[in-house]
mmCIF file of C-alpha atoms in Angstrom:
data_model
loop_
_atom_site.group_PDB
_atom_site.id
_atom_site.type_symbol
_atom_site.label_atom_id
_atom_site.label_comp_id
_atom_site.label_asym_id
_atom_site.label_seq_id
_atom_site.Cartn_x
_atom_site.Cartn_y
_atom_site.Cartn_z
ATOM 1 C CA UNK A 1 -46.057 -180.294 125.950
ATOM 2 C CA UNK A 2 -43.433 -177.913 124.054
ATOM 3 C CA UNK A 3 -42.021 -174.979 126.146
ATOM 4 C CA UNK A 4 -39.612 -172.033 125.375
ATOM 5 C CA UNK A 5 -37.945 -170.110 128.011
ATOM 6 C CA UNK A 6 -38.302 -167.069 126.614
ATOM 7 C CA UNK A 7 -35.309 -165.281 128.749
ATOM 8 C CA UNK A 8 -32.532 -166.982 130.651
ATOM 9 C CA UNK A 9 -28.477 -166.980 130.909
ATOM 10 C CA UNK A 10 -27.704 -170.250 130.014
ATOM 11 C CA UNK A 11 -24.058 -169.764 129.619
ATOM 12 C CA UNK A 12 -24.160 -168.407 133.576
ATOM 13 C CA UNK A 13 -24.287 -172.391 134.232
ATOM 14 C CA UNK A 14 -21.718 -174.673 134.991
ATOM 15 C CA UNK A 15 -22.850 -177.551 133.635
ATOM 16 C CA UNK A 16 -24.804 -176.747 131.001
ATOM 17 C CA UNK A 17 -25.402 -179.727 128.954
ATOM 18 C CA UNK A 18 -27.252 -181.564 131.541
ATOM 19 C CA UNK A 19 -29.289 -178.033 131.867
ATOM 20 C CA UNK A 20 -30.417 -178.179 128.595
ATOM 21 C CA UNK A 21 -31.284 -182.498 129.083
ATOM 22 C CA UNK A 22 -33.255 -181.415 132.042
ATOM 23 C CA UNK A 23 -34.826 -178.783 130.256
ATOM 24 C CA UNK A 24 -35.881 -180.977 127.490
ATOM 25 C CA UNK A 25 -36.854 -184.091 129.922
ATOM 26 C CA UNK A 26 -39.330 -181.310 131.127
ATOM 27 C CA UNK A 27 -40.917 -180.478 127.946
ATOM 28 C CA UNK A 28 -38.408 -177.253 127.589
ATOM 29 C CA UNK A 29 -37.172 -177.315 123.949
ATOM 30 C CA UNK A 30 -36.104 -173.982 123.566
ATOM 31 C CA UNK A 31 -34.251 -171.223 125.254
ATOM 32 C CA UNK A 32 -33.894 -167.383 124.394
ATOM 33 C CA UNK A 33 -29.579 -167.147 125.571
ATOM 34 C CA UNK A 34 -29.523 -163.244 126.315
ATOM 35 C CA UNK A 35 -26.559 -162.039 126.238
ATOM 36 C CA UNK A 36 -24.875 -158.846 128.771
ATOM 37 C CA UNK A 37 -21.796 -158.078 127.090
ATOM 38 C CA UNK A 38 -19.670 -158.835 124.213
ATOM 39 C CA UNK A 39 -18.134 -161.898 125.991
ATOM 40 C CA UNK A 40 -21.312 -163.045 126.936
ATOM 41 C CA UNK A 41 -22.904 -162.204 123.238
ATOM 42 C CA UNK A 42 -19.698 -164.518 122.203
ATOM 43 C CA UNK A 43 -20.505 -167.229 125.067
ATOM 44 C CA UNK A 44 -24.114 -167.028 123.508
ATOM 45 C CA UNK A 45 -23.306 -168.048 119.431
ATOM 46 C CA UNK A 46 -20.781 -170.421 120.744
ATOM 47 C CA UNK A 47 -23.718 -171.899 122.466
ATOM 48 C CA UNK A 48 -26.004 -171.423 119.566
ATOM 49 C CA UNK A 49 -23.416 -173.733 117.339
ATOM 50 C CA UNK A 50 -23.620 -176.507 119.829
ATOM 51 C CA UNK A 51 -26.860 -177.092 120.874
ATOM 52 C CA UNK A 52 -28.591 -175.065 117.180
ATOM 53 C CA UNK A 53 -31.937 -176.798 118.022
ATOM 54 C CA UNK A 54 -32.029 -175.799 121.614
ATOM 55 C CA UNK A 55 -30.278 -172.029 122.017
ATOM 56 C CA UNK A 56 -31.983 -168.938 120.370
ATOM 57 C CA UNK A 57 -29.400 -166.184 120.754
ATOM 58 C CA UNK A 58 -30.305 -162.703 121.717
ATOM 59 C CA UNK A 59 -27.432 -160.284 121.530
ATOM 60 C CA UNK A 60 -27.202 -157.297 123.574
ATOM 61 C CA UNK A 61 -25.800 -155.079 126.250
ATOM 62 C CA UNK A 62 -27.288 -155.206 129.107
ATOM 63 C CA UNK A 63 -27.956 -151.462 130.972
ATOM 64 C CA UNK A 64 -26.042 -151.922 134.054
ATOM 65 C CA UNK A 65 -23.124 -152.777 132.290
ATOM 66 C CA UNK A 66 -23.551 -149.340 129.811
ATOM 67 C CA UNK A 67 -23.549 -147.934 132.956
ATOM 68 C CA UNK A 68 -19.598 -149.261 134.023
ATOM 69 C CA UNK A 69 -18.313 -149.512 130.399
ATOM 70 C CA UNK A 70 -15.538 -147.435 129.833
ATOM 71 C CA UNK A 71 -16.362 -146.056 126.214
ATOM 72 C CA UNK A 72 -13.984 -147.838 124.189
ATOM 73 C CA UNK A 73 -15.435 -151.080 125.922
ATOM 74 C CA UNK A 74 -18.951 -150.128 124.519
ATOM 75 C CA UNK A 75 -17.879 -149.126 121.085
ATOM 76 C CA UNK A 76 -16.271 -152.667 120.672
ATOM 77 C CA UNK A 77 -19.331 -154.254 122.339
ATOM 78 C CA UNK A 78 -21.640 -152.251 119.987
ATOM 79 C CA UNK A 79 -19.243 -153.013 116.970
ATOM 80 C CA UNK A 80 -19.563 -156.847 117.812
ATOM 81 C CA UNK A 81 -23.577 -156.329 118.380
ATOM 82 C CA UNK A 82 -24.101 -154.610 114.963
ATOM 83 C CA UNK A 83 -22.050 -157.086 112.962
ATOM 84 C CA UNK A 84 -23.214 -160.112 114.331
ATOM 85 C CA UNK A 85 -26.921 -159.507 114.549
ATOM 86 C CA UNK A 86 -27.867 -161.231 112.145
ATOM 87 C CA UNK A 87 -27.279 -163.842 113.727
ATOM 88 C CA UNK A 88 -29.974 -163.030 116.697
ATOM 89 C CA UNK A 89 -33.563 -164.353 117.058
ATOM 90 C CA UNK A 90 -33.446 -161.548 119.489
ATOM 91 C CA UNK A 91 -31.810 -158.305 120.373
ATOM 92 C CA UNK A 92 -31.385 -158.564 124.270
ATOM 93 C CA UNK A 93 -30.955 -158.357 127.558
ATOM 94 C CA UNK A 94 -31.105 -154.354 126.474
ATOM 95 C CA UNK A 95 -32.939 -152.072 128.618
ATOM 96 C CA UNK A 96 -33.130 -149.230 131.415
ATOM 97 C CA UNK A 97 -31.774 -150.107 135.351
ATOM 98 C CA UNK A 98 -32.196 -146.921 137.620
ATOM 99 C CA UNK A 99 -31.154 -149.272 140.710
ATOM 100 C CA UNK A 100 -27.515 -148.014 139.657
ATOM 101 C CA UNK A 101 -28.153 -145.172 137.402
ATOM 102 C CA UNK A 102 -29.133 -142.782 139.527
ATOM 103 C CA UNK A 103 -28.394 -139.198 137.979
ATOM 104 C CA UNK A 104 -30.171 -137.666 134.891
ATOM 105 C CA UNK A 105 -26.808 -137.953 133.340
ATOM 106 C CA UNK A 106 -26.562 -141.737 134.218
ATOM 107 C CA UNK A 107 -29.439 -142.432 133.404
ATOM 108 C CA UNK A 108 -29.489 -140.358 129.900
ATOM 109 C CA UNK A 109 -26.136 -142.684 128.971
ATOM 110 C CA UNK A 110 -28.686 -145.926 129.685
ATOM 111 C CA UNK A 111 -31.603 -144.346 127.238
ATOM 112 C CA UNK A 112 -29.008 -143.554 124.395
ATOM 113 C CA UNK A 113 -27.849 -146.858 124.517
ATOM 114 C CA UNK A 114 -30.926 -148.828 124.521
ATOM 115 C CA UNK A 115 -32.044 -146.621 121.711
ATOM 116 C CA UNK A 116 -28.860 -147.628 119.474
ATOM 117 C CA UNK A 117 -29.588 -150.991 120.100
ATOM 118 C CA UNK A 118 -33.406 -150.702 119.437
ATOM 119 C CA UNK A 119 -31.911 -149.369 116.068
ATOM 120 C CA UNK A 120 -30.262 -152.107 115.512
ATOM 121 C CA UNK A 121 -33.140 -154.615 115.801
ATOM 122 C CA UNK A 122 -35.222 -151.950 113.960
ATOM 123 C CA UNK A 123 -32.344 -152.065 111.095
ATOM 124 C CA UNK A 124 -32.715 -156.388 111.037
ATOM 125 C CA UNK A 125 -36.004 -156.805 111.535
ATOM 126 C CA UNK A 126 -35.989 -158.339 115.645
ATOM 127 C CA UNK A 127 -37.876 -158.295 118.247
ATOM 128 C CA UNK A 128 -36.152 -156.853 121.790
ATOM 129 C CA UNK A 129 -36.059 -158.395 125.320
ATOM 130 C CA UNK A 130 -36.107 -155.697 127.638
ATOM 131 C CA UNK A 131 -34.442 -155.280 131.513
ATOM 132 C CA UNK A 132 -36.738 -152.527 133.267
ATOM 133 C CA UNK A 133 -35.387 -152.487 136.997
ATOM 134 C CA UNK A 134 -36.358 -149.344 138.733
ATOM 135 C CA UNK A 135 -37.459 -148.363 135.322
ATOM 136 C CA UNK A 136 -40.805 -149.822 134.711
ATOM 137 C CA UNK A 137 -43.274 -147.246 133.356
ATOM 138 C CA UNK A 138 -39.657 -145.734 131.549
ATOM 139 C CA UNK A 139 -38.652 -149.370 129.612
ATOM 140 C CA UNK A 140 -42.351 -149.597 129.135
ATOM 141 C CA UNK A 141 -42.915 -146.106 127.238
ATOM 142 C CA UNK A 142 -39.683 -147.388 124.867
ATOM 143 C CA UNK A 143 -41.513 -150.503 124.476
ATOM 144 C CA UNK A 144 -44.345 -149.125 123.040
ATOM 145 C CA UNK A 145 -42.615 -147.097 121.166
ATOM 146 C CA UNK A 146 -40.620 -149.495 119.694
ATOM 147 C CA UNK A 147 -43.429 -151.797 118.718
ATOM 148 C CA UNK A 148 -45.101 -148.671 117.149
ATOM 149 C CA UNK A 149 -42.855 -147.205 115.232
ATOM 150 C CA UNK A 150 -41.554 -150.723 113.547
ATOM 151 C CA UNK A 151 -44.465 -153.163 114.557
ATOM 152 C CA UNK A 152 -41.713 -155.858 115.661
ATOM 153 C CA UNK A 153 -42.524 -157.677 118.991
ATOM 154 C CA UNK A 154 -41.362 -155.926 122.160
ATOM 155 C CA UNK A 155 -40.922 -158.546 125.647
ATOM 156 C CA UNK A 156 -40.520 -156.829 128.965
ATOM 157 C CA UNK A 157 -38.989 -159.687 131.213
ATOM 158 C CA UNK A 158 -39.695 -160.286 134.805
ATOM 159 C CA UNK A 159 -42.217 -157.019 134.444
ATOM 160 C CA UNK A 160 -45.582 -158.588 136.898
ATOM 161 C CA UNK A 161 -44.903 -155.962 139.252
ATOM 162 C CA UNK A 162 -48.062 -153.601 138.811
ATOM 163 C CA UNK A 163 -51.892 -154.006 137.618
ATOM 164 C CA UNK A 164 -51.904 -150.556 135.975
ATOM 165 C CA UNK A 165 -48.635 -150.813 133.819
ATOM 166 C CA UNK A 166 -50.182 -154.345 132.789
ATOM 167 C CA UNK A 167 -52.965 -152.806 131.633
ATOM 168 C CA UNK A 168 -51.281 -150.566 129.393
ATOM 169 C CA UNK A 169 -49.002 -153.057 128.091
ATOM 170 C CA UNK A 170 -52.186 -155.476 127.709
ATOM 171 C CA UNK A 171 -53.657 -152.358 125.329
ATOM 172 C CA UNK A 172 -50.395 -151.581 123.485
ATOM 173 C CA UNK A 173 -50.051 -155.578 122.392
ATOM 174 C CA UNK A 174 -46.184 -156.094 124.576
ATOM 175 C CA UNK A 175 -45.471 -159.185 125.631
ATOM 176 C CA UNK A 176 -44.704 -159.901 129.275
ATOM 177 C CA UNK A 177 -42.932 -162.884 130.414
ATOM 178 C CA UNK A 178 -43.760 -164.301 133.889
ATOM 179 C CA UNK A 179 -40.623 -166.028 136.185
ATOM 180 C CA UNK A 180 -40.568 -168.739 138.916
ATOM 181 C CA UNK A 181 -41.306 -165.840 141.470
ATOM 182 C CA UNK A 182 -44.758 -167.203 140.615
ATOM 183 C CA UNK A 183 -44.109 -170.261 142.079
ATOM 184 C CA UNK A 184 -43.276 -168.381 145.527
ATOM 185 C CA UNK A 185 -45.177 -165.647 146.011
ATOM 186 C CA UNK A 186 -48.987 -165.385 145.381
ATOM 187 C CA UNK A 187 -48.761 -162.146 144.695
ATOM 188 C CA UNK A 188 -46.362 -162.440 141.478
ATOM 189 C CA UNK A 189 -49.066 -165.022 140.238
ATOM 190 C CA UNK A 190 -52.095 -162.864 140.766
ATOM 191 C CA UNK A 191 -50.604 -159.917 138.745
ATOM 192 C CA UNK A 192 -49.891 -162.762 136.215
ATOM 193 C CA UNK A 193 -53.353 -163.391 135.793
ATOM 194 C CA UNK A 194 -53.813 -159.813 134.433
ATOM 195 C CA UNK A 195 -51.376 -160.732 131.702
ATOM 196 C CA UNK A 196 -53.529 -161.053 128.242
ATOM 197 C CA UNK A 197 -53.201 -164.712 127.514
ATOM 198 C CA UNK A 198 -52.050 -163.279 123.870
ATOM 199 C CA UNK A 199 -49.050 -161.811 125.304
ATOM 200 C CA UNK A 200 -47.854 -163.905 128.015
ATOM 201 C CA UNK A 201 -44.302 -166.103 128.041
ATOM 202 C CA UNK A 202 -42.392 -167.271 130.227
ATOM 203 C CA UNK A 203 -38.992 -167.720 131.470
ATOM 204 C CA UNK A 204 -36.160 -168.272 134.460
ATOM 205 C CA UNK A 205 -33.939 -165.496 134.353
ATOM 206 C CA UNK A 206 -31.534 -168.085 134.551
ATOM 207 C CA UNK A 207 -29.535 -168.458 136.858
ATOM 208 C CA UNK A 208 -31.140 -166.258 139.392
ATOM 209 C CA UNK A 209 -31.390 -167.738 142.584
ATOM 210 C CA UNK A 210 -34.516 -168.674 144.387
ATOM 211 C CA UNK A 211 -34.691 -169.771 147.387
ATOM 212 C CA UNK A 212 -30.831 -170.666 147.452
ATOM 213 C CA UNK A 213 -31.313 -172.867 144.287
ATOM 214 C CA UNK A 214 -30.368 -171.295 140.607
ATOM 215 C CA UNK A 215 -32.521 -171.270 138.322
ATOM 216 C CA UNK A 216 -32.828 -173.687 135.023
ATOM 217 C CA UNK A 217 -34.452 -173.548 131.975
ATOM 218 C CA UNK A 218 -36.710 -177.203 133.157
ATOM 219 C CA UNK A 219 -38.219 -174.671 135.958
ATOM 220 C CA UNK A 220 -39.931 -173.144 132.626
ATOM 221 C CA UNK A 221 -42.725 -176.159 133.074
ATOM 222 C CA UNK A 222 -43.476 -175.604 136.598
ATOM 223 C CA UNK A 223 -44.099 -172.017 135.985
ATOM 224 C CA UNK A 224 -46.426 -172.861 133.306
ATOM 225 C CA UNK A 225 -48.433 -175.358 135.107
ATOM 226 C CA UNK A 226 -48.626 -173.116 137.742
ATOM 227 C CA UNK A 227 -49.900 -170.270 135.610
ATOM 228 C CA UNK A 228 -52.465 -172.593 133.896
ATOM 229 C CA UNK A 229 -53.932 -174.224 136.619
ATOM 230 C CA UNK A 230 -55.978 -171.247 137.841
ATOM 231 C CA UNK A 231 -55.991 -169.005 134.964
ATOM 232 C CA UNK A 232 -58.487 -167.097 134.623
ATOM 233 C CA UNK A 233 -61.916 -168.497 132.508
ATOM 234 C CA UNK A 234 -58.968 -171.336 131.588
ATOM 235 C CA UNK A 235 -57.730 -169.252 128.987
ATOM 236 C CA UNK A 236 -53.878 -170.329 128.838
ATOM 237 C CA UNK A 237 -52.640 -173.416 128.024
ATOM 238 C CA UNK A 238 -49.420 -174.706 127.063
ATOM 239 C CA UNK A 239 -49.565 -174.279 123.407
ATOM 240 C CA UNK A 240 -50.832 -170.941 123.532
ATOM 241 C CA UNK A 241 -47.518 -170.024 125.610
ATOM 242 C CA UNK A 242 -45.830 -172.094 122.976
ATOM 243 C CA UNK A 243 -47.473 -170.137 120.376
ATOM 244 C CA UNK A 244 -47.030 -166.642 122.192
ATOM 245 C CA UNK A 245 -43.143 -167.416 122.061
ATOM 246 C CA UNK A 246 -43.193 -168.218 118.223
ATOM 247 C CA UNK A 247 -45.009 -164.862 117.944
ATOM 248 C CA UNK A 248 -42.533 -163.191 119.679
ATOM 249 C CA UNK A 249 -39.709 -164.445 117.813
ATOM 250 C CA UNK A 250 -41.789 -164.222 114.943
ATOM 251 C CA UNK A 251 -41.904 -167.453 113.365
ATOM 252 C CA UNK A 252 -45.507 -168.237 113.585
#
């Protein structure tokens, strides 16, 4: 078995190397590092030169902090973002979050953002991991568009929250990645089942806390035995999620 985590934190860890031994114990051997802010994009290629066959780097700027960035902050965040992406297998964690943007205003600053990124992975040829909290059917129209207008491979993380917007995304060929929420609540793994098994991935979100415990990029294999084990006509298996992922970062 050969796994990617298709969207985690790694550098959110504190110890990181036995994270990644874990991970690969389990079967993990890759990891999509997303990155929030320019110290976190730096954490990420840092991380990238250490463990090269492990860490895919996705730089990005993550929508709640566009929100709180004073504007120099983001012009020097941008700057970094455009001048290092070339370095990316991924332009991420970039998105819309209407849990803190609120006001039209707010939330206009969050959509001009995301599009300037989604510029920049238009302008080097990358696919985008996208953050869609309180956004969903928002993030999802800019997915679409995105994979549209360019034809690169959009990924809406941690998205399982509603039959109808899977549907769409099923139709418009976007990738969803599913989360260990799957492995606690039924629900989360019966709206995975409505994934197309061409477009599912998974991932951690690490290191998001479930049930007290952070996550880790090894959880990756539990949530893909879990999805496979009662998928639907048996329809997944673990090289087609392996093979999903090199789709999405374009190397198959």
């Amino acid at each position: 078995m050969s796994l990617i985590d298709c969207h985690c934190h790694l550098y959110a860890l504190d110890r990181i190397e036995t994270a990644i031994l874990r991970a690969r114990d389990a079967g993990v051997t890759k990891a999509v590092v997303v990155s929030e802010d320019q110290p976190s994009m730096e954490q990420t290629l840092r991380l990238r030169d250490a463990f090269p066959e492990f860490v895919l780097p996705g730089l990005g700027i993550h929508p709640v902090n566009v929100f709180s960035m004073p504007p120099q902050e983001w012009e020097r965040a941008f700057s970094f973002l455009k001048s290092h992406a070339h370095e990316a297998s991924c332009i991420g964690e970039i998105g819309l979050d209407f849990k803190y943007a609120t006001t039209e205003k707010e939330q206009e600053k969050q959509r001009k953002a995301l599009h300037a990124q989604m510029e920049v992975a238009a302008d080097n040829h990358l696919p985008i991991n996208l953050h869609s909290r309180r956004a969903l059917r928002q993030t999802m129209e800019e997915a679409i568009a995105f994979h549209r207008n360019t034809g690169l491979p959009a990924l809406l993380h941690w998205f399982a929250h509603s039959e109808k917007l899977l549907t769409r995304t099923n139709a418009e060929g976007i990738f969803v990645s599913v989360g260990p929420s799957i492995l606690f609540s039924e629900e989360a793994l019966n709206l995975a089942y409505t994934i197309d098994p061409q477009l599912i991935l998974v991932e951690t979100d690490t290191p998001v806390p479930f049930e007290g415990k952070p996550a880790s990029p090894a959880w990756v294999a539990e949530v893909a035995e879990r999805l496979i084990i009662n998928y639907p006509q048996n329809r997944l298996t673990s090289k087609k999620l392996y093979d999903n992922a090199q789709r999405f970062l374009q190397k198959a």
